[in-house]
mmCIF file of C-alpha atoms in Angstrom:
data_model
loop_
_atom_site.group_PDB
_atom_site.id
_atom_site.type_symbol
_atom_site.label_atom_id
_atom_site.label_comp_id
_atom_site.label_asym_id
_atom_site.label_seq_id
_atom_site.Cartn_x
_atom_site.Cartn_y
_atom_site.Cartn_z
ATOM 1 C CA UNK A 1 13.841 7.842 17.011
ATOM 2 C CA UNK A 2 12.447 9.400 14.008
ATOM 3 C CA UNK A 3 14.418 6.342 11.342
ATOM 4 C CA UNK A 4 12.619 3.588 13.597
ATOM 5 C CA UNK A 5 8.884 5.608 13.490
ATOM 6 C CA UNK A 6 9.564 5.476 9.705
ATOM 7 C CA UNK A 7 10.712 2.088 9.693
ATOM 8 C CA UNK A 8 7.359 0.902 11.589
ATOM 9 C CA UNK A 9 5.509 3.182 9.173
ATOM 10 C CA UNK A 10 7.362 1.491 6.250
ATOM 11 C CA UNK A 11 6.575 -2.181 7.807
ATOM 12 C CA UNK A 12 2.808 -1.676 8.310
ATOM 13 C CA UNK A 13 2.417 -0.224 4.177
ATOM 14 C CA UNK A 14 4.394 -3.205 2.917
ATOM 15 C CA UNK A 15 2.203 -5.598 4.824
ATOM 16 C CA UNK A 16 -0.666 -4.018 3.822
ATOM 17 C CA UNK A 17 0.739 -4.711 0.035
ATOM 18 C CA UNK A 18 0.576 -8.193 0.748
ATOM 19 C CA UNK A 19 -3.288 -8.075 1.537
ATOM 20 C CA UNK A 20 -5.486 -8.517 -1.330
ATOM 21 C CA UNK A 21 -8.006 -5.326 -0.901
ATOM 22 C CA UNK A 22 -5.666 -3.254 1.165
ATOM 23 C CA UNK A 23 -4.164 -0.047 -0.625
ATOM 24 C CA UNK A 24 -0.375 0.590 0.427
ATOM 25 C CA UNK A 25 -0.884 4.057 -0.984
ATOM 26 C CA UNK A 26 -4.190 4.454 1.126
ATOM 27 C CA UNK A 27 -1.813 3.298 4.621
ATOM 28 C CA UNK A 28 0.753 5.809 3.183
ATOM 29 C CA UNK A 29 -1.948 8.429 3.392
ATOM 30 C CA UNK A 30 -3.063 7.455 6.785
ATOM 31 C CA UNK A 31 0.432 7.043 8.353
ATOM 32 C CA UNK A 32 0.810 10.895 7.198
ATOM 33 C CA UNK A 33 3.781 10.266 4.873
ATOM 34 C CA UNK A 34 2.154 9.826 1.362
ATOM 35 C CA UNK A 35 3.204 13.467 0.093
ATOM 36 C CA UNK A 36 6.788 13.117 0.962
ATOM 37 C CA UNK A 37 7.056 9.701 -0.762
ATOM 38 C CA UNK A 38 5.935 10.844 -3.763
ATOM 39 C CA UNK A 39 7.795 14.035 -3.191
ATOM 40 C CA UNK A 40 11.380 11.738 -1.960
ATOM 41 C CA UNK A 41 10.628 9.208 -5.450
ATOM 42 C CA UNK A 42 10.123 12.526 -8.055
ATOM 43 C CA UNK A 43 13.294 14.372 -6.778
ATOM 44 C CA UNK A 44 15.500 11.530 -5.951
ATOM 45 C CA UNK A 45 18.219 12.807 -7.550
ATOM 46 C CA UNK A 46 18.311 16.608 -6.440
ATOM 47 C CA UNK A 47 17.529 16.261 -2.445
ATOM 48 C CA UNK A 48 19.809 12.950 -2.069
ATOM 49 C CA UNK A 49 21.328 13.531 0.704
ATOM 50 C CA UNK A 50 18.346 15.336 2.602
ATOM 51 C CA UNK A 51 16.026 12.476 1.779
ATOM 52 C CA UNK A 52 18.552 9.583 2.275
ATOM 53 C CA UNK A 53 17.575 8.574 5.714
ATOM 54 C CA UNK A 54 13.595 8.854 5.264
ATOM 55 C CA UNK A 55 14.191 6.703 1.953
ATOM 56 C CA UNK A 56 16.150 4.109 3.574
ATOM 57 C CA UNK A 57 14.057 3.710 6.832
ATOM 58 C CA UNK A 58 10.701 3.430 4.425
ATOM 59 C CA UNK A 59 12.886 0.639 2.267
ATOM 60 C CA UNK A 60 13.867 -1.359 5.012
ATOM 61 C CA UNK A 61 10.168 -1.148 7.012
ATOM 62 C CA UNK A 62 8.762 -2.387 3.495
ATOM 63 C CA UNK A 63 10.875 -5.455 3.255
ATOM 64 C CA UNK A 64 9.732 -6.399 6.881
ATOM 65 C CA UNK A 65 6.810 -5.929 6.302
ATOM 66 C CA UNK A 66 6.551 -7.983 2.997
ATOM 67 C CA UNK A 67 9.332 -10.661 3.467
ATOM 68 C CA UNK A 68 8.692 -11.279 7.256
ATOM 69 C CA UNK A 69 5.190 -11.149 7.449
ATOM 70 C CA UNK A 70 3.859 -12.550 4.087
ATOM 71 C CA UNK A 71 3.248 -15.785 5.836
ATOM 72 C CA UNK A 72 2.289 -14.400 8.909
ATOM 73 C CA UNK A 73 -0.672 -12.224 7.387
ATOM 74 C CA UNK A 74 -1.207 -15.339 5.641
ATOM 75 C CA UNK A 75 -1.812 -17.527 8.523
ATOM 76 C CA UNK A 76 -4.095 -14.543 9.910
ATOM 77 C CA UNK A 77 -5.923 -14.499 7.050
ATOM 78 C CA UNK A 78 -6.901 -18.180 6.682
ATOM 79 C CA UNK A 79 -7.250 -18.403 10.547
ATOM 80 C CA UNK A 80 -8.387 -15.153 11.512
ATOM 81 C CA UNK A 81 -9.868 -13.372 8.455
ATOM 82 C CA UNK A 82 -12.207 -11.043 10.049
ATOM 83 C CA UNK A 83 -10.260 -9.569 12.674
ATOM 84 C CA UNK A 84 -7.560 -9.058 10.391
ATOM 85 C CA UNK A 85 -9.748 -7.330 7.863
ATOM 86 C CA UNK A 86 -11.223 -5.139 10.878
ATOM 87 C CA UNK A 87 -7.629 -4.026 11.672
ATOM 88 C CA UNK A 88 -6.725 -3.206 7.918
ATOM 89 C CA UNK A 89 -10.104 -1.001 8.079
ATOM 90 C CA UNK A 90 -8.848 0.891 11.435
ATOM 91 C CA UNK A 91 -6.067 1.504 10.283
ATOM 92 C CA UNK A 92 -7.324 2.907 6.771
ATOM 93 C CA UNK A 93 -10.506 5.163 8.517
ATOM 94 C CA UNK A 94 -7.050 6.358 10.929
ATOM 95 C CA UNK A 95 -6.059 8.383 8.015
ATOM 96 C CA UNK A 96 -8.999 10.307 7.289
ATOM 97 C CA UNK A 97 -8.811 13.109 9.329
ATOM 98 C CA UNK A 98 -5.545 13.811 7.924
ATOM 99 C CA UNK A 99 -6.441 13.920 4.559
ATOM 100 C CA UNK A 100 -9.829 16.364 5.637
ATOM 101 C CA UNK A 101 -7.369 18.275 7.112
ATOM 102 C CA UNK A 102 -5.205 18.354 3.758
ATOM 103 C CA UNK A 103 -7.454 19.212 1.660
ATOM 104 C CA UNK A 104 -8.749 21.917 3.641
ATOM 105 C CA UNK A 105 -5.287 23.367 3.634
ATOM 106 C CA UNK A 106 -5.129 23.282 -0.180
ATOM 107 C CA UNK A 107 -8.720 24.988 -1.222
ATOM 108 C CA UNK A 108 -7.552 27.778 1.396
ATOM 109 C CA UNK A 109 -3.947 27.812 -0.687
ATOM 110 C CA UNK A 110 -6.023 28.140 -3.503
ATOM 111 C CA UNK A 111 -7.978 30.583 -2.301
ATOM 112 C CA UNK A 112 -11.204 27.847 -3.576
ATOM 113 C CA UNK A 113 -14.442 26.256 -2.353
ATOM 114 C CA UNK A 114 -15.423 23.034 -1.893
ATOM 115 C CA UNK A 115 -16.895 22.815 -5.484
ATOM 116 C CA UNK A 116 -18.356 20.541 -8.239
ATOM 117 C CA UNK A 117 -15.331 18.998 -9.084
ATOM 118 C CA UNK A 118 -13.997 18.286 -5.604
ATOM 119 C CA UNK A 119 -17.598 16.040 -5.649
ATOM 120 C CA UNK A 120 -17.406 14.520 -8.712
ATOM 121 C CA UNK A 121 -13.777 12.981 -8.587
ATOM 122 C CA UNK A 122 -14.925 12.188 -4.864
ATOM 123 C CA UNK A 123 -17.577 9.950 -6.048
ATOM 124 C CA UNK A 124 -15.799 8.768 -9.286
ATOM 125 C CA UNK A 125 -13.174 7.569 -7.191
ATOM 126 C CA UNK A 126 -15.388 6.056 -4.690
ATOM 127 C CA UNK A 127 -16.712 3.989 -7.175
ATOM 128 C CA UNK A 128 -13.792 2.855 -8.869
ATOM 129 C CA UNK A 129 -12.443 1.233 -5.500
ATOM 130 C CA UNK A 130 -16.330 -0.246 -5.530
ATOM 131 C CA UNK A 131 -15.809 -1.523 -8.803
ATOM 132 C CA UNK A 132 -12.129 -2.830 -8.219
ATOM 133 C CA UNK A 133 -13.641 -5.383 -5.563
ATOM 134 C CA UNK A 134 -16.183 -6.572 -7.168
ATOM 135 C CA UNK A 135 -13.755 -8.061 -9.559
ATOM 136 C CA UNK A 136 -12.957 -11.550 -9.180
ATOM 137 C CA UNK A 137 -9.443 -13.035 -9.893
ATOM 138 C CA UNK A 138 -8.029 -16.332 -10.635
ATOM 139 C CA UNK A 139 -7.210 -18.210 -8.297
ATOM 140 C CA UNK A 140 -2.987 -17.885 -9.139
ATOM 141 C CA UNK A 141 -1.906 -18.670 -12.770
ATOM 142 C CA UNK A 142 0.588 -21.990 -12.777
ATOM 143 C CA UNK A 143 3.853 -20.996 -13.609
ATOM 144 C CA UNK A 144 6.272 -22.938 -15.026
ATOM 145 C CA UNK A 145 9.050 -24.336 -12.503
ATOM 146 C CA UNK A 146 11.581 -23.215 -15.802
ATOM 147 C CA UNK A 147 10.338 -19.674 -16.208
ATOM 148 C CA UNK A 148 11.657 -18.717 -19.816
ATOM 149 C CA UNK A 149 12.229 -14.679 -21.187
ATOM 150 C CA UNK A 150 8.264 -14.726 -22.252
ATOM 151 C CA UNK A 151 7.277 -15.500 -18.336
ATOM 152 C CA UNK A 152 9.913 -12.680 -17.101
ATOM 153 C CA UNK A 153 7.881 -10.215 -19.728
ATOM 154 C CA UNK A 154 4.637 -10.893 -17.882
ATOM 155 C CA UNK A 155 5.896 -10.736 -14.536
ATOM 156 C CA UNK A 156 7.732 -7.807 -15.269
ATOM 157 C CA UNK A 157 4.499 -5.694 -16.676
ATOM 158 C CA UNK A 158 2.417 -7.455 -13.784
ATOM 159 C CA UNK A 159 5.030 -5.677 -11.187
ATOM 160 C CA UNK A 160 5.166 -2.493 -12.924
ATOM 161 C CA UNK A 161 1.071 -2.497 -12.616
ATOM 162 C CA UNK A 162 0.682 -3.956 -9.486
ATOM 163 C CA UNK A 163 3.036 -1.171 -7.850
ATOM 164 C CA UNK A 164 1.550 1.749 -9.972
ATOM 165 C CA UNK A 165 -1.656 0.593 -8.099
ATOM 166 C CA UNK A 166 0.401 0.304 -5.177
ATOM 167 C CA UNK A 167 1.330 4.245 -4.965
ATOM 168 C CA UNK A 168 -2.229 4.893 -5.601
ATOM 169 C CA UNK A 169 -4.329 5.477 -2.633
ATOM 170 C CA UNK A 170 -7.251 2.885 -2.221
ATOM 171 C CA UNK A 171 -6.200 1.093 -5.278
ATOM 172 C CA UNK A 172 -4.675 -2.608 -3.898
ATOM 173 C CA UNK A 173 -1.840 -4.053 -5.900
ATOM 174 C CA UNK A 174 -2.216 -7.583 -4.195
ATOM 175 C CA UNK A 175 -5.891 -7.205 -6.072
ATOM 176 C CA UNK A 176 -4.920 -6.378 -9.200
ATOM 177 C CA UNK A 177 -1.977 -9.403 -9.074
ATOM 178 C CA UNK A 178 -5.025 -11.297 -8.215
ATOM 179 C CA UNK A 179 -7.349 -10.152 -10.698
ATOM 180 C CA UNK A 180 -4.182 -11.258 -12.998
ATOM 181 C CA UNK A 181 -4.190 -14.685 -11.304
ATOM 182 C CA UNK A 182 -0.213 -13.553 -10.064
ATOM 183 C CA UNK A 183 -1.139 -13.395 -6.627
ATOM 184 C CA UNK A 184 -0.713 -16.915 -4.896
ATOM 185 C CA UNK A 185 2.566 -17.071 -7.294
ATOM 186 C CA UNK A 186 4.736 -14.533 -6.213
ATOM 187 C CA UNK A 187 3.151 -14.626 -2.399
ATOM 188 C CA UNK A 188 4.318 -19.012 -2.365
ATOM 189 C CA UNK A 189 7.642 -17.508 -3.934
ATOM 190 C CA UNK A 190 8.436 -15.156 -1.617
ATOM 191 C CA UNK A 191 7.616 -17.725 1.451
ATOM 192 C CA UNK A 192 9.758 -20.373 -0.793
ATOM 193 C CA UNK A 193 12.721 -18.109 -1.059
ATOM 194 C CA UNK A 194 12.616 -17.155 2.925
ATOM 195 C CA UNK A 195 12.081 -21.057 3.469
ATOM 196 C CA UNK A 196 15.179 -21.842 1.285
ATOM 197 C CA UNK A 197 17.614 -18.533 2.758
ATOM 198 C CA UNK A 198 16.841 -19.997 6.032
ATOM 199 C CA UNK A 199 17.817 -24.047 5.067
ATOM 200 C CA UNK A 200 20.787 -22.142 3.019
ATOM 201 C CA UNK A 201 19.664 -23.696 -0.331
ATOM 202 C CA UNK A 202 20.799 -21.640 -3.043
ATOM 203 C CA UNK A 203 19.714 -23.587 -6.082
ATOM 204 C CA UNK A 204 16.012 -23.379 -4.457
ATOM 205 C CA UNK A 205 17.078 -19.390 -3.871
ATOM 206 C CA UNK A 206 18.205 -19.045 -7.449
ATOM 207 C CA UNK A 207 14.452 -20.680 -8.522
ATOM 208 C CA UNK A 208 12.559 -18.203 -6.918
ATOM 209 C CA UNK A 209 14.744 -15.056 -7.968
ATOM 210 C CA UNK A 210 14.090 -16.358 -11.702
ATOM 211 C CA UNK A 211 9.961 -14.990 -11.310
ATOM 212 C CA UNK A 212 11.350 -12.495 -8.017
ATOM 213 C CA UNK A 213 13.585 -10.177 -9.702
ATOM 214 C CA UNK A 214 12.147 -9.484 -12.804
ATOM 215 C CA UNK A 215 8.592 -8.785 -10.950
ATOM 216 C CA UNK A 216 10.610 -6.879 -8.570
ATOM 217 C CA UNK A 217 12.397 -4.850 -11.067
ATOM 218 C CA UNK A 218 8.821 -3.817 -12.574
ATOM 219 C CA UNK A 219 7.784 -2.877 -8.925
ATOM 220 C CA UNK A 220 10.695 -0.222 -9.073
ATOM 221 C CA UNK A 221 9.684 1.133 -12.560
ATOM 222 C CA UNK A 222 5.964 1.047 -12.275
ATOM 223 C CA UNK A 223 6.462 2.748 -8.646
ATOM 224 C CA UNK A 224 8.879 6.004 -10.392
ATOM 225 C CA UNK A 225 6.647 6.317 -13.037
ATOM 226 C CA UNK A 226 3.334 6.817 -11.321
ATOM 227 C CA UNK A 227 5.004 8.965 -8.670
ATOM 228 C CA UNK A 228 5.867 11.700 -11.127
ATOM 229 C CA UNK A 229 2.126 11.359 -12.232
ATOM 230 C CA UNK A 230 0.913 11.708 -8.661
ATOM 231 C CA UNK A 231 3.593 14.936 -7.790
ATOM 232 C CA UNK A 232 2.589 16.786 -10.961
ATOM 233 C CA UNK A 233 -1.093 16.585 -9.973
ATOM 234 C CA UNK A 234 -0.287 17.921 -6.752
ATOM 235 C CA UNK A 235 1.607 21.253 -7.958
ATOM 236 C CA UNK A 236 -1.508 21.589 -10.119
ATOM 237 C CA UNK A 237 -4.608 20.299 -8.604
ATOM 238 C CA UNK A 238 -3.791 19.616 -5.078
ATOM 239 C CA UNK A 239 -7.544 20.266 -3.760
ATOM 240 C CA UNK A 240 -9.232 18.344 -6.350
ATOM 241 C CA UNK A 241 -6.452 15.545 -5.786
ATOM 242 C CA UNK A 242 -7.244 15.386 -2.538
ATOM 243 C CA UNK A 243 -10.832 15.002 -2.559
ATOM 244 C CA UNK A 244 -9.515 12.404 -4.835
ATOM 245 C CA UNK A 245 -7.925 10.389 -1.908
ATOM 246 C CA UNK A 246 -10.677 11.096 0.430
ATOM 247 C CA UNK A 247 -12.971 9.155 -2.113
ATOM 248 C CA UNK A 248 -10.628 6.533 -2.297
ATOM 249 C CA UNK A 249 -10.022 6.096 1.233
ATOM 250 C CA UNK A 250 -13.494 6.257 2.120
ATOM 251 C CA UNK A 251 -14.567 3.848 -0.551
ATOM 252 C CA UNK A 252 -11.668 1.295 1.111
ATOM 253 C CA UNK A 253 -13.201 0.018 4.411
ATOM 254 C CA UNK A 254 -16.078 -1.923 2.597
ATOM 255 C CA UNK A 255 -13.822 -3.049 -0.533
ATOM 256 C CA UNK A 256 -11.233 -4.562 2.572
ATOM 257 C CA UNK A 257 -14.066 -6.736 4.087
ATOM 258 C CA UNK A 258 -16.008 -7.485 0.983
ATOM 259 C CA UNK A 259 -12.508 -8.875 -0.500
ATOM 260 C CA UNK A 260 -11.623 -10.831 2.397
ATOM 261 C CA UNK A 261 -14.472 -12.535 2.584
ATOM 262 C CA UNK A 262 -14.282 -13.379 -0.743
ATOM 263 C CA UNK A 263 -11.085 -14.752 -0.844
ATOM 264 C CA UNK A 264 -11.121 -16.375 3.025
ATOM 265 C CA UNK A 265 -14.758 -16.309 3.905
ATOM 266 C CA UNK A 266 -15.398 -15.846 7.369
ATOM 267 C CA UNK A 267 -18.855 -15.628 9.533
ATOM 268 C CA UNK A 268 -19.479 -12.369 11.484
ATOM 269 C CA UNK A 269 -19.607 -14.185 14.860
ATOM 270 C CA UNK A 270 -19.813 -12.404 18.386
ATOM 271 C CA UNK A 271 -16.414 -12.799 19.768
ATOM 272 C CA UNK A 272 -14.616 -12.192 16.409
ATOM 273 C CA UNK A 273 -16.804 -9.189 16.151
ATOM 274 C CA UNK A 274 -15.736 -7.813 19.668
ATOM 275 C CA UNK A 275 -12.280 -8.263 19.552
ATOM 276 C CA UNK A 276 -11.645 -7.046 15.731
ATOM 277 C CA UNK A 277 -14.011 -3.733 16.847
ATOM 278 C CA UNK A 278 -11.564 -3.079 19.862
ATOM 279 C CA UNK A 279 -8.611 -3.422 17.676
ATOM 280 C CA UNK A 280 -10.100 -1.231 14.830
ATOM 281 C CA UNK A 281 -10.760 1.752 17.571
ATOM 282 C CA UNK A 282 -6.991 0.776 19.100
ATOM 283 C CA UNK A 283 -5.505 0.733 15.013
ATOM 284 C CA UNK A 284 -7.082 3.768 13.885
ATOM 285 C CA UNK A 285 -6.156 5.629 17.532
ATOM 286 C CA UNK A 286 -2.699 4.949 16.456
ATOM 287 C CA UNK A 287 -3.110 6.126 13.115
ATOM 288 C CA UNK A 288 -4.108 9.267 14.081
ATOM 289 C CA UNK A 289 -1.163 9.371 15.834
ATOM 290 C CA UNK A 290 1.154 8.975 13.774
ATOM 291 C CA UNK A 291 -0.881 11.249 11.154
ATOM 292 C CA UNK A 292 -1.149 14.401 13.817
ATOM 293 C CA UNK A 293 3.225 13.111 14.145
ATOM 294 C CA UNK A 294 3.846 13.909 10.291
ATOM 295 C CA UNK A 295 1.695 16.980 10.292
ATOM 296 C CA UNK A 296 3.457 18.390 12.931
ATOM 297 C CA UNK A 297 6.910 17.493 11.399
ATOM 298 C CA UNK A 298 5.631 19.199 7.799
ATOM 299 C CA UNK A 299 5.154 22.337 10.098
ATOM 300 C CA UNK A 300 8.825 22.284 11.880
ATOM 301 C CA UNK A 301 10.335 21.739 8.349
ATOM 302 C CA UNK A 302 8.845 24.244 6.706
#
């Protein structure tokens, strides 16, 4: 039961990838499994076999959740932006109590108060998600239906960026791919290659792996690399890391809707209203959920 939790858990950060404004690392955090991730990515090697299962259930949930519902949250977005932005925003404020609760842990670990420097990066952080959407992007730089080595280069470091933002809580890689003008590219690729696995039209399939894999490889790479950042400031600054997060995730909500309506537009009418506040209370209910889940499985393992 626990490989299909992680699974859904898996599904819900990789389509929250695919939304321009939405931090995967931020849904990591709420879903209560951010700390293992980076912990599962930094030892890899030494705890194989323990961390094989949680690994592979997170790996599959993310390709659901990016390959079978980047048109979907497409579609939502165009046709439903608010409401979709409202659930993104549940689900992010779902996570907060965790993270109070996490950080509390670690200034009693430390044997600390809540100081000067648990505010500071709080607000420096809150500000840099600010910041983040303000930025505009291009619209989607035109690449070339013959991608040559130079295009593989870019998409390559654009991956290996877009995923170290990825990791990072309340920083959105779909926004930074934007802000690159790579967004609209690799999201019409991916819905090109599932159109042409489905009609079985490998040439088509071949096309899109030309700009897929080498972005994808960067994802990988960019992914390890910040993860051994992330676990290193844990062992040494856990509290001041998480205060770090907190700013982040608080700072999220407002960059979600201001984003969406900058990229989809969408009027804060009544009925749209209603139903995306009933499904934010629902989203971050469930959050919660599955945040008080991990903590209580951190407490049976150790």
């Amino acid at each position: 039961m626990q490989f299909i939790f992680n699974i859904i858990k898996g599904a819900i950060i990789g389509i929250a990838n695919v939304i321009p404004g939405v931090s995967g690392g931020t849904m990591a955090v709420s879903l209560g499994i951010y700390e293992r991730l980076i912990h599962v990515l930094t030892h890899i090697r030494k705890e194989w076999k323990r961390n094989i299962g949680f690994l592979v259930a997170i790996v599959i949930g993310l390709a659901i959740g990016i390959i079978g519902f980047a048109q979907a949250v497409e579609f939502l977005l165009v046709n439903h932006a608010l409401i979709t932005a409202l659930v993104f925003v549940g689900l992010v404020l779902g996570g907060i109590p965790l993270i109070l609760k996490s950080l509390k842990d670690s200034l009693t670990a430390e044997s600390k108060k809540l100081g000067v420097s648990h505010m500071l990066v709080f607000v420096v952080f809150c500000a840099l998600v600010v910041v983040m959407a303000l930025l505009n992007g291009k619209e989607g730089a035109d690449v070339a239906e013959q991608i040559g080595i130079f295009d593989m280069v870019i998409l390559f470091l654009v991956g290996g960026v877009a995923s170290a933002a990825m990791v990072i809580p309340g920083v959105s890689g779909s926004m930074l791919m934007m802000i690159f003008g790579y967004y609209d590219t690799i999201i019409t690729t991916i819905n090109r290659f599932i159109e042409s696995l489905l009609s079985f039209d490998i040439m088509a399939m071949l096309d899109c792996c030309k700009a897929l894999v080498p972005f994808g490889i960067g994802v990988l790479v960019g992914i390890v690399a910040i993860a051994k950042l992330i676990d290193f400031l844990f062992k040494k600054f856990a509290s001041q890391t998480f205060a770090a997060i907190l700013g982040l995730i608080v700072a999220s909500p407002g960059a979600i809707l201001l984003k969406t309506k900058n990229e989809y537009g969408f009027e804060a009418e009544l009925l749209p209203v209603i139903i995306g506040g009933i499904l934010l209370v629902v989203c971050f209910v469930v959050t919660c959920w599955f945040g008080s889940r991990s903590s209580d499985e951190k407490k049976v393992e150790k």
